[in-house]
Coordinates of C-alpha atoms in Angstrom, one line a residue:
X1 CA 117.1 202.2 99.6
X2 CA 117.8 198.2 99.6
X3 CA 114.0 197.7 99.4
X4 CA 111.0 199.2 98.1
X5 CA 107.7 198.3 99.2
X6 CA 105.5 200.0 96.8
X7 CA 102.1 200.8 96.7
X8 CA 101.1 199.2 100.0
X9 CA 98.0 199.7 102.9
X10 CA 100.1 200.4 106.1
X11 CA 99.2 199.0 109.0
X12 CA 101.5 200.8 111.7
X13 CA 100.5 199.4 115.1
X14 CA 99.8 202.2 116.6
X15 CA 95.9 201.3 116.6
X16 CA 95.4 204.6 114.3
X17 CA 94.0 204.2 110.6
X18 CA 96.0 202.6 107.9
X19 CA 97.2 204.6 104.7
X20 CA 99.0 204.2 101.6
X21 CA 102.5 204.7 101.0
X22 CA 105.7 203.9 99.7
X23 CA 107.9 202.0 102.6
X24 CA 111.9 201.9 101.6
X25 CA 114.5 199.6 103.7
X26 CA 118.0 200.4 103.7
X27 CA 120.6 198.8 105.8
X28 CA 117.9 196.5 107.7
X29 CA 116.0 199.5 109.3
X30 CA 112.8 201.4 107.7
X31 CA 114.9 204.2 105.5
X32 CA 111.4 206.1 104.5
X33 CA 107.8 206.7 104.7
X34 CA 106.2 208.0 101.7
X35 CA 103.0 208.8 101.6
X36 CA 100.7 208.4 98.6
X37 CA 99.9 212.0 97.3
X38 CA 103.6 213.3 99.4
X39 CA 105.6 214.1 96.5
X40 CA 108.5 212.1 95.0
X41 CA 108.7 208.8 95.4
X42 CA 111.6 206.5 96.8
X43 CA 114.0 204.0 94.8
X44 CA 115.8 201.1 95.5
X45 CA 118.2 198.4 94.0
X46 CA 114.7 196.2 94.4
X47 CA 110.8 197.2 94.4
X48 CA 108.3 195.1 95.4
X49 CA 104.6 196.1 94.1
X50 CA 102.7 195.3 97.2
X51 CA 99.1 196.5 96.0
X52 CA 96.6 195.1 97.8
X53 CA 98.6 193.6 100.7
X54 CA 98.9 195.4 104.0
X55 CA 102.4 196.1 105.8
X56 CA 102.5 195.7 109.5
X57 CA 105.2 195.5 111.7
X58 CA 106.5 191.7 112.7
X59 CA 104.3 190.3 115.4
X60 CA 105.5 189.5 118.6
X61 CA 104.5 186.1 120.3
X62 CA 104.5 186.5 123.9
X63 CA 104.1 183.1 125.4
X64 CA 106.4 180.4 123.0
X65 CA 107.2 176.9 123.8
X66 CA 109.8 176.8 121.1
X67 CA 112.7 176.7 123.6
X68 CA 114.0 173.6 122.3
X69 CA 112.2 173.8 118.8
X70 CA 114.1 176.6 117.2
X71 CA 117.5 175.3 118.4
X72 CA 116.2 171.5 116.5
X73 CA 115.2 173.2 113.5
X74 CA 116.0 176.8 113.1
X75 CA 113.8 177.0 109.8
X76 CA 110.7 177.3 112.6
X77 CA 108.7 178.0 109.7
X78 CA 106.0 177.2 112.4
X79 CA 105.9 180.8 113.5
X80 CA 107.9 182.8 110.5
X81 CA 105.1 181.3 108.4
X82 CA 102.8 183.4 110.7
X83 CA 104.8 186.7 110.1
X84 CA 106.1 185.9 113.9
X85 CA 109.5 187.8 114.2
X86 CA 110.0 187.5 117.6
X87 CA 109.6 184.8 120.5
X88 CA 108.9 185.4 124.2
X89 CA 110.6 181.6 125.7
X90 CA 111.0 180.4 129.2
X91 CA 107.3 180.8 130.0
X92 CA 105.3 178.9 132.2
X93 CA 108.6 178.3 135.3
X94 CA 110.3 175.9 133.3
X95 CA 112.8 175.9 130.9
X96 CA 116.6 175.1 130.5
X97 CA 118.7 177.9 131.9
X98 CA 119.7 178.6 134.8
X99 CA 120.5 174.7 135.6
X100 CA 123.4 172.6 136.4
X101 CA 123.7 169.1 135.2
X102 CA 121.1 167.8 137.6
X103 CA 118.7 170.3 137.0
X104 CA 119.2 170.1 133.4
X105 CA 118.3 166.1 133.9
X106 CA 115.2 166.9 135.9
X107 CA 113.4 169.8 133.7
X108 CA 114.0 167.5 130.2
X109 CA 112.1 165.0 132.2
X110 CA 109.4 167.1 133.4
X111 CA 108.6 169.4 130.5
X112 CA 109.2 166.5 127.8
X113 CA 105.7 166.6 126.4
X114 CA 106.6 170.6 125.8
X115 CA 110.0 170.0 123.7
X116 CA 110.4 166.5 123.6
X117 CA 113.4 165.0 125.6
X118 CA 116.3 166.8 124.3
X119 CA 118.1 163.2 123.0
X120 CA 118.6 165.6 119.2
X121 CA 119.5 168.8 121.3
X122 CA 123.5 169.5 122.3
X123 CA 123.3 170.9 125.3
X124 CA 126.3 172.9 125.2
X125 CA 124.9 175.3 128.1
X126 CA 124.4 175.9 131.2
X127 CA 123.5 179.7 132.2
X128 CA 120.9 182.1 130.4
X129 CA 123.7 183.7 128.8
X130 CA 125.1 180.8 126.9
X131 CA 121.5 179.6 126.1
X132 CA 121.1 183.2 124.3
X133 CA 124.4 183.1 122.9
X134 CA 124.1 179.3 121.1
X135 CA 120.7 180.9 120.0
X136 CA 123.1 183.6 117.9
X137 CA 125.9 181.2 117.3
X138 CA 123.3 179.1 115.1
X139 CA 121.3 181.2 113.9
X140 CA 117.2 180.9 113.7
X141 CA 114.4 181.9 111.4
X142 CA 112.9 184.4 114.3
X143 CA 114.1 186.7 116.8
X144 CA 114.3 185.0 120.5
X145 CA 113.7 186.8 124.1
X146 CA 114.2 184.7 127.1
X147 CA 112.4 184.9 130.9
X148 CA 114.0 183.0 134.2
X149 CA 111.7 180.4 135.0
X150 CA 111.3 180.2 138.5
X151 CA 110.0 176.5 138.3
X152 CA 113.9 175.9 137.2
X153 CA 114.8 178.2 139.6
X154 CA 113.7 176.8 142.3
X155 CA 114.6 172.9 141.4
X156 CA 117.9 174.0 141.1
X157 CA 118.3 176.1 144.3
X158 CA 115.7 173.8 146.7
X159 CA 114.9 170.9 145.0
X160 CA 111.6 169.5 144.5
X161 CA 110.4 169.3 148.3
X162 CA 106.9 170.9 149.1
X163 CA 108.3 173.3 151.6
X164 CA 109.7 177.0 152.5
X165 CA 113.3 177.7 151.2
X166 CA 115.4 178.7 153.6
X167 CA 117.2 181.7 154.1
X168 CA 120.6 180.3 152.0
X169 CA 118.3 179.2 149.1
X170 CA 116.0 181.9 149.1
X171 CA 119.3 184.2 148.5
X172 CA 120.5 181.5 146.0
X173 CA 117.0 182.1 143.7
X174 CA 117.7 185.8 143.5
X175 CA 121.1 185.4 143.1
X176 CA 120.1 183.1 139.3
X177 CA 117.4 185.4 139.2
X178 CA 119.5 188.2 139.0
X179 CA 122.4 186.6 137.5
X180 CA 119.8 186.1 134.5
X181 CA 118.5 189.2 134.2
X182 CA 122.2 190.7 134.0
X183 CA 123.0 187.9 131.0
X184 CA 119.8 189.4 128.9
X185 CA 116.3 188.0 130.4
X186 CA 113.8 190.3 129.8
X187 CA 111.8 188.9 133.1
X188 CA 110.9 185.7 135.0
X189 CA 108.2 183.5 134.6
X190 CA 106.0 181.0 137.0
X191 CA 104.1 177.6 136.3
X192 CA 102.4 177.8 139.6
X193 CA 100.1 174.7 138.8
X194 CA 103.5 172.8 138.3
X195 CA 105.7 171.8 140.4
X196 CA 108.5 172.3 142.0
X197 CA 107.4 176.4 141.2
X198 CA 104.2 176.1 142.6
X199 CA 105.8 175.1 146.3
X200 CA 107.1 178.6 146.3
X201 CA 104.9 181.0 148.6
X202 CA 103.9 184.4 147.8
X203 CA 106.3 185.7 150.1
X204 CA 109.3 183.8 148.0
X205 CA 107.5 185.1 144.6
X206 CA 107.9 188.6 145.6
X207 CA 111.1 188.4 147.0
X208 CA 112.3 187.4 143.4
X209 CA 109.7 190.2 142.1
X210 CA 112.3 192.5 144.0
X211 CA 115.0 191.6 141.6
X212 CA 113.0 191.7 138.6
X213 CA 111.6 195.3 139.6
X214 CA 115.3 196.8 139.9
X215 CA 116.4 195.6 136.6
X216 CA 113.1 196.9 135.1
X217 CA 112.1 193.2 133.9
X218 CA 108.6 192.0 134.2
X219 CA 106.7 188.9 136.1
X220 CA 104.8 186.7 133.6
X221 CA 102.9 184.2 136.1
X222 CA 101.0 181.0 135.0
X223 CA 98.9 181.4 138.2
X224 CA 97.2 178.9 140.4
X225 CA 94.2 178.6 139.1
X226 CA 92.1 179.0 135.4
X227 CA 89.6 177.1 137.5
X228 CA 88.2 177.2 140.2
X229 CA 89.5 180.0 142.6
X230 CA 90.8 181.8 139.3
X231 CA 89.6 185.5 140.2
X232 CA 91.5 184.8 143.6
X233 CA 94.8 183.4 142.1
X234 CA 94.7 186.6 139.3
X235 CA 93.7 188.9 142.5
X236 CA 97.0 187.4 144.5
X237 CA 99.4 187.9 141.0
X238 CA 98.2 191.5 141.2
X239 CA 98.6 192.6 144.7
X240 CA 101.7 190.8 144.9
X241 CA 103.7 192.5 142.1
X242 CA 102.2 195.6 143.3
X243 CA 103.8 195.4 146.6
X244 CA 107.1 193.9 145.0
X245 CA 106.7 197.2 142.9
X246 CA 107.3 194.6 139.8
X247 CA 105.6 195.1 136.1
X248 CA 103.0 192.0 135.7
X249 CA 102.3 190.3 132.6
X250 CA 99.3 187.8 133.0
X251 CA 100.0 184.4 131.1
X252 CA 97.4 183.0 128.7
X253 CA 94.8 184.9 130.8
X254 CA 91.7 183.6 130.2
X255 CA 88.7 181.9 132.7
X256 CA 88.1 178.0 131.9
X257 CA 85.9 175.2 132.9
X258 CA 82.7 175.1 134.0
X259 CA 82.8 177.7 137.3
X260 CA 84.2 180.2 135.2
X261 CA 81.5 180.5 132.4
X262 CA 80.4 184.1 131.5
X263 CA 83.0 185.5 133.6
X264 CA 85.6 187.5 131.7
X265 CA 84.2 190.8 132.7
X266 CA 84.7 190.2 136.7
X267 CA 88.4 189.5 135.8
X268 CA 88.6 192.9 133.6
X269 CA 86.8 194.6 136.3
X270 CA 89.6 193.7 138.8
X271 CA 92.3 194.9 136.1
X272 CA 91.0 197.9 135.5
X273 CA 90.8 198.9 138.8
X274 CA 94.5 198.4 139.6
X275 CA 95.3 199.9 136.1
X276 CA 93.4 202.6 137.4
X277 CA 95.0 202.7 140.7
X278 CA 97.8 202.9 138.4
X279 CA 99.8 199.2 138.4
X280 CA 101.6 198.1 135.2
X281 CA 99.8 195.1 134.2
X282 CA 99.6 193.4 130.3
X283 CA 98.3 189.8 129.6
X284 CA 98.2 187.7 126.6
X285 CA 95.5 185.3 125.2
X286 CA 95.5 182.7 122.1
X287 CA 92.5 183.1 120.0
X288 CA 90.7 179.7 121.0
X289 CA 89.1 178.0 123.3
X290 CA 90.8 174.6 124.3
X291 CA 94.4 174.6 126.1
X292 CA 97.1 172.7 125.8
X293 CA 99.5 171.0 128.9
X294 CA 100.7 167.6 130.1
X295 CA 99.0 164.9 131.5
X296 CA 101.0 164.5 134.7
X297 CA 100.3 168.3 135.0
X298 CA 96.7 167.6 135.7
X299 CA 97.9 165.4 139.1
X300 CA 97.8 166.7 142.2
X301 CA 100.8 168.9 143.6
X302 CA 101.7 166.3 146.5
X303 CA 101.9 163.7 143.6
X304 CA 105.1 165.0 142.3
X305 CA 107.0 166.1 145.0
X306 CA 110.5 164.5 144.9
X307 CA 110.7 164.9 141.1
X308 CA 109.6 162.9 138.2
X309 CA 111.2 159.3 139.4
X310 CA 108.9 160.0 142.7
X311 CA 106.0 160.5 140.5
X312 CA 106.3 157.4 138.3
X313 CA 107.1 155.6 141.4
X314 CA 103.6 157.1 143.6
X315 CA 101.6 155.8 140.5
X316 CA 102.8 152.6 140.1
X317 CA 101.8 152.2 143.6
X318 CA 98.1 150.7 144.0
X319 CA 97.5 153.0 147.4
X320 CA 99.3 156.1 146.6
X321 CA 97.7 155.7 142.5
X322 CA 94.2 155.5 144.4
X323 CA 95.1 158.6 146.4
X324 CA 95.8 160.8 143.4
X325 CA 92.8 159.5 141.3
X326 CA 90.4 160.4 144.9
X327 CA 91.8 164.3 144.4
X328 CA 91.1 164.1 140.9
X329 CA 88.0 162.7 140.1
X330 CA 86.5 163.7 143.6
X331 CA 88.7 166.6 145.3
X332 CA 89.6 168.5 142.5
X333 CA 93.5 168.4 141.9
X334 CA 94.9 171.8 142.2
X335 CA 97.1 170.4 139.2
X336 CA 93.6 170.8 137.3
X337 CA 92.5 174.2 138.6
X338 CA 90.3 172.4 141.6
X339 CA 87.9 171.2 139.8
X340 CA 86.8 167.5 139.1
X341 CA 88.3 166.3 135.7
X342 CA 86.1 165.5 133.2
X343 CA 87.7 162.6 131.5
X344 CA 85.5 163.4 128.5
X345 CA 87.4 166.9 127.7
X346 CA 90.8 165.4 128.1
X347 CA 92.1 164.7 124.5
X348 CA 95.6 163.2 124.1
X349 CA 97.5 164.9 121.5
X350 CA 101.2 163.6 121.8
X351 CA 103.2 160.6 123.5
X352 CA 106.7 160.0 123.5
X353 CA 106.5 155.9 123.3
X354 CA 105.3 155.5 119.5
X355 CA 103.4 151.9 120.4
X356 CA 101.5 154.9 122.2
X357 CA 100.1 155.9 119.1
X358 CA 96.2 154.8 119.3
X359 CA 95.4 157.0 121.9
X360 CA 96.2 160.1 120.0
X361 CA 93.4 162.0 119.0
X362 CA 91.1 160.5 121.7
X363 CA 89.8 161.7 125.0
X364 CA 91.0 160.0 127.9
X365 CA 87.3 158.4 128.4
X366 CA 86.8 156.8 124.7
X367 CA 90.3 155.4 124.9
X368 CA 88.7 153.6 128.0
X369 CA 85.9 153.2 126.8
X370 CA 87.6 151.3 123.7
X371 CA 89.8 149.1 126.2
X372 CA 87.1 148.2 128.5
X373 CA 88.4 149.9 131.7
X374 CA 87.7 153.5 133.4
X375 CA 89.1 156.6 132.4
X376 CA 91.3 156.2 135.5
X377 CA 92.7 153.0 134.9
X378 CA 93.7 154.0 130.8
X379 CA 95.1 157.9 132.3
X380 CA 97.7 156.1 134.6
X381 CA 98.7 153.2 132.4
X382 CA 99.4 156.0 130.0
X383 CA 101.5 158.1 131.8
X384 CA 103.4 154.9 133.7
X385 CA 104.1 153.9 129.6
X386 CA 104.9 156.9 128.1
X387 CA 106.9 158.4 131.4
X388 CA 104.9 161.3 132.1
X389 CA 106.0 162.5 128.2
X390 CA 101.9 162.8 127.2
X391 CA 100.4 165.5 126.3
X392 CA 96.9 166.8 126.0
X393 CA 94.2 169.5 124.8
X394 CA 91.9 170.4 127.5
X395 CA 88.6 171.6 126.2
X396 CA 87.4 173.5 128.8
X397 CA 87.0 177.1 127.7
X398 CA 84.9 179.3 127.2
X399 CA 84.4 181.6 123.6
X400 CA 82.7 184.6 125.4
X401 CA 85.7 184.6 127.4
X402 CA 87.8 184.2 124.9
X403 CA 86.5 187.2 123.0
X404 CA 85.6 189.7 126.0
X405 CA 89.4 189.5 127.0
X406 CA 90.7 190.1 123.7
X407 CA 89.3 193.2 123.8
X408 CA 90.5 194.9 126.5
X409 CA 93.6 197.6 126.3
X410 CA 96.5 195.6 127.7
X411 CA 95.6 192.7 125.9
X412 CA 98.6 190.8 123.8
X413 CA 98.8 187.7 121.5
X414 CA 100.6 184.9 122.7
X415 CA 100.4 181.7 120.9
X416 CA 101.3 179.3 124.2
X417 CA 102.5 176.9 121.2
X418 CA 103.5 173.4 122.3
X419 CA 105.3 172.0 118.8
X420 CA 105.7 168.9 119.8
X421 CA 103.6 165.7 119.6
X422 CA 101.3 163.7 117.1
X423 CA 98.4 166.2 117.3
X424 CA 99.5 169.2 118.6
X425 CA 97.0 172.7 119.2
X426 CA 96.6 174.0 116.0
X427 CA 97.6 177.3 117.9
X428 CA 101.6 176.6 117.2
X429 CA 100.8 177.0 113.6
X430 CA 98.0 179.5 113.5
X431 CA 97.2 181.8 116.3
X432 CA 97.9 185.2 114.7
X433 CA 96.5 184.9 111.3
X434 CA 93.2 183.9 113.1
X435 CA 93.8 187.1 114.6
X436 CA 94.2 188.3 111.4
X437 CA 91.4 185.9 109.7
X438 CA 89.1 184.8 112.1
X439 CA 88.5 187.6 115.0
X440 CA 89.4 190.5 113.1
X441 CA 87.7 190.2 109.5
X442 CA 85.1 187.6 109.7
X443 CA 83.7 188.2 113.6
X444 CA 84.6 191.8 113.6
X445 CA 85.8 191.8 117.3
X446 CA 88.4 193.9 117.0
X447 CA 89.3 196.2 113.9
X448 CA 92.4 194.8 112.0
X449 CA 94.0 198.3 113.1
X450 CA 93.6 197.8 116.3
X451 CA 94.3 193.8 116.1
X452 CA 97.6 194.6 114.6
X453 CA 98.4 196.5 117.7
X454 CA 97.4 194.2 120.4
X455 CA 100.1 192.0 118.6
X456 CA 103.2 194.4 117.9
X457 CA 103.2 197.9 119.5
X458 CA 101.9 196.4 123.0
X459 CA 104.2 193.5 123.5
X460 CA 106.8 195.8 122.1
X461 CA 106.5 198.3 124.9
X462 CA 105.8 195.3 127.7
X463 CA 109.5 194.5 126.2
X464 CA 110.7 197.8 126.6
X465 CA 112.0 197.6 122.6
X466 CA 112.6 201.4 121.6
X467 CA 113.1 200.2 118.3
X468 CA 110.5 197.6 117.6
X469 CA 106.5 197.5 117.0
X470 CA 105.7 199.9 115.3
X471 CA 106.0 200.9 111.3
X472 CA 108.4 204.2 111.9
X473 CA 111.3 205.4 110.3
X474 CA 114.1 204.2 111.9
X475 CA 112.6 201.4 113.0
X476 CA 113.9 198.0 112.9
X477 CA 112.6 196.6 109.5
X478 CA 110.7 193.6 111.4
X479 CA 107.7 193.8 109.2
X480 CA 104.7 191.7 107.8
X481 CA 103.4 191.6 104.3
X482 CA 99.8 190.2 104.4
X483 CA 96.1 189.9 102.5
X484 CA 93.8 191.7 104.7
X485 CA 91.4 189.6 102.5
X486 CA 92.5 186.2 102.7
X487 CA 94.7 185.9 105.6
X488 CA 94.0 182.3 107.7
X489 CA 95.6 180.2 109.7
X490 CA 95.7 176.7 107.9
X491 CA 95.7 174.6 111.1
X492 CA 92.9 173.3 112.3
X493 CA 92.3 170.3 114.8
X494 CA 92.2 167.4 111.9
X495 CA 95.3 168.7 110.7
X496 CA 97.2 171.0 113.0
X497 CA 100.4 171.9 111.5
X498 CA 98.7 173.4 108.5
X499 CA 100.7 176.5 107.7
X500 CA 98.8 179.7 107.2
X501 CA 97.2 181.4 103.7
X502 CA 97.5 185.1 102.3
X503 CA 101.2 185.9 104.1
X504 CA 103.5 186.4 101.7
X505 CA 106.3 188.1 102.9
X506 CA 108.1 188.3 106.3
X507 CA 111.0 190.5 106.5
X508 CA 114.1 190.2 110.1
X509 CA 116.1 193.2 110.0
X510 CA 115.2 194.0 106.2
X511 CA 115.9 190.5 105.3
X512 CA 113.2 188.3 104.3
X513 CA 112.4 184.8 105.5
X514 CA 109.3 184.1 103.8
X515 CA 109.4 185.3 100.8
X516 CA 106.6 184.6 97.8
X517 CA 104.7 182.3 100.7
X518 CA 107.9 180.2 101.0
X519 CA 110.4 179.7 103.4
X520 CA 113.9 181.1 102.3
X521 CA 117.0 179.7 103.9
X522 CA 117.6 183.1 105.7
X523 CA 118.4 183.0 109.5
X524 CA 118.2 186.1 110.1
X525 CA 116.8 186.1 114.1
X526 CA 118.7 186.2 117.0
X527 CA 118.5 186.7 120.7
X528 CA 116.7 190.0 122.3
X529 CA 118.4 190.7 125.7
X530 CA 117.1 193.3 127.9
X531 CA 118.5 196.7 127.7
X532 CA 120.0 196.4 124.2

């Protein structure tokens, strides 16, 4: 063997009870299992006494923002520090494949509070192949899968007008639908509370379902609603992949604001009874209550039809700026779920502009209040400043919600990490050691057993990896070396990107990237492409 890992509680994935053994890597794959009390004992050119640390396998992040991130700095200590070993990117309908230059011009704009505004990024690419191949031409700390984001999609192949495709562009979608699904997507994803995805109707969504389905990929949908109408959006996700006959992933599937208190169990009741009926259907949560977007995102749809120049130009006009703030503070903005916002849970956590600064850290209403204006007023002078770049936390959930969902079996982690801004969710930085810390050993709503499985052997058979998600011989050696006794995420709100306590060791491929709690300058991750 290369590596011993002696002495050590294994936590497989599988959900089953953990046990004691000798785990040997050789040639970046897991060479032996040996049992304590199984007879002779492996050796290797290095042993590492692992005594009271548990072994997992690495854990799988299943809704990533880092699209931009891990190309910036491919250290990303951000999620290796978590004992993440591989990325699920292009979430949420908009990313940066498939585009051509215009497109590419448009979605830096739009999705600039996610990843910044490219201006340190070489965009050398243009298709989902070439984004997956400069992923393995520079190398990065974590292993990388990638989904079509429809969103993209659809701004390249219609544009941003609020309307039907027609027949020509409907054909172009599934034609860079399938065109990135051939170059290694694993799926396609939807941000359908942003536009220009959200203009699509269910009929278009499950025409490029269709495509997905025959290359075996999977739908991830940011639906139309955590808010109000929320069990009707999750209800339309469902029947339309079933009738697409297209695998559905649910995206950071939770129930929010105020109309969805105490509600997680209708939602589970509707997905068990199309698991029962027998659809294939996973979701992923993040292990806290607040979420995380852009301001513009909040406005309603109409509002940014045309593209971000349309937008900045609508609020910079007096009637059209009065229109939008009537469906927001009085309609409810579909951009915020339909309901009212609430000024007061709007925090801003990141602006672009760096004179910007003072409002970070504040909700929407005290920065008003603190400038002597309403929340109105300060929200569109903000995002007329900072070009629609601002980001926010929205603290609208719910912590019942939050844990009933958790719970149930198709349930996945996904961190839904935004790393960019002043103040960003403390999620980028912590989400599975609270797993780990928080849910699992302190609260007790899951057993760390069956916590390490909702976050490696699940999303590894959602990704159809043969090979990954499990502690097995012959496995890939993607594996975790953690305190069941300590393990924490170190970010909090105050000071988000705190990285995480009691993870030692994180091993890609055998190799390790953190090693002794520190970073090494490995780059051992590279791009996962469907069916290889």
């Amino acid at each position: 063997m290369d590596l011993v890992i002696r002495d050590v509680r294994v936590v497989d994935g599988s959900g089953g009870d953990s046990y004691r053994a000798d785990v040997g890597v050789r040639d970046g794959r897991i060479g032996t299992i040996a049992r304590e009390g199984g007879g002779e004992r492996p050796t290797a050119r290095r042993v590492l006494d692992a005594h009271g640390l548990a072994l997992s396998p690495g854990f799988i992040d299943m809704h990533a923002h880092s699209d931009l991130a891990l190309l910036r700095d491919p250290d990303h200590s951000a999620k290796a520090a978590q004992g993440v070993t591989l990325e699920v990117l292009g979430q949420d309908g908009l990313s940066y494949a498939p585009v051509d230059d215009r497109t590419l011009a448009e979605v830096r704009t739009a999705i600039t509070g996610w990843n910044g505004d490219g201006s340190d990024v070489d965009f050398d690419w243009r298709t989902v192949g070439e984004y997956l191949d400069r992923i393995d031409r520079q190398g990065t700390a974590v292993n990388a899968a990638y989904l079509v984001p429809q969103g993209t999609v659809r701004m390249y192949a219609v544009g941003w007008d609020d309307r039907p495709a027609t027949d020509a562009e409907l054909a172009h979608m599934k034609r860079l639908v399938a065109e990135g699904l051939e170059q290694g997507a694993v799926g396609m994803s939807s941000g359908l509370t942003y536009t220009p995805g959200m203009y699509a109707s269910g009929s278009e969504l499950a025409e490029l379902c269709r495509v997905v389905a025959s290359y075996d990929g999977y739908y991830c949908p940011h639906h139309r609603s955590y808010g109000a109408g929320a069990l009707e959006a999750y209800e339309e996700m469902v029947r339309l992949t079933r009738d697409a006959g297209c695998a559905l992933h649910l995206a950071h599937a939770t129930m929010n604001f105020g109309v969805n208190k105490g509600r997680a169990p209708e939602l589970l009741a509707l997905l068990d009874e199309a698991l029962d009926a027998g659809a294939d259907i996973s979701l992923d949560t993040y292990p806290y209550t607040p979420g995380c977007t852009t301001l513009v995102a909040t406005l309603p749809s109409w509002a940014s039809e045309g593209g971000p120049e349309a937008t900045l130009a609508r609020l910079a006009d007096d009637a059209a700026a009065g229109r939008i703030r009537r469906h927001m503070e009085v309609l409810g903005s579909d951009g915020c779920h339909g309901v009212p916002v609430e000024w007061d849970t709007i925090e801003i956590s990141g602006v672009t502009e760096p004179s910007l600064a003072p409002f970070v850290g504040r909700t929407v209403a005290e920065s008003g209040a603190l400038r002597g204006e309403e929340p109105w007023v300060t929200a569109r002078g903000l995002l007329l400043a900072d070009r629609l770049g601002s980001t926010i936390l929205q603290h609208v959930g719910h912590e019942e919600n939050v844990r009933a969902i958790m719970r149930h079996r198709v349930h996945t982690g996904g961190s839904d990490g935004i790393l960019q801004g002043d103040k960003p969710h403390p999620r980028a930085y912590g989400t599975f050691p609270h797993y780990l810390g928080r849910y699992a050993r302190e609260l007790g709503v899951l057993s760390l057993e069956e916590t390490v499985a909702h976050l490696t052997s699940r999303p590894a058979a959602r990704l159809r990896l043969p090979d990954r998600g499990l502690v097995r011989e012959g496995y890939r050696a993607d594996l975790v070396l953690f305190d069941p006794d300590t393990v924490a995420a170190g970010s909090t709100f105050d000071s988000p990107r705190t990285l995480p306590t009691g993870i030692p060791h994180v091993l890609i491929d055998g190799t390790f990237v953190i090693e002794d709690g520190k970073r090494t300058d490995a780059l051992a991750g590279r791009s996962i492409r469907r069916g290889r």
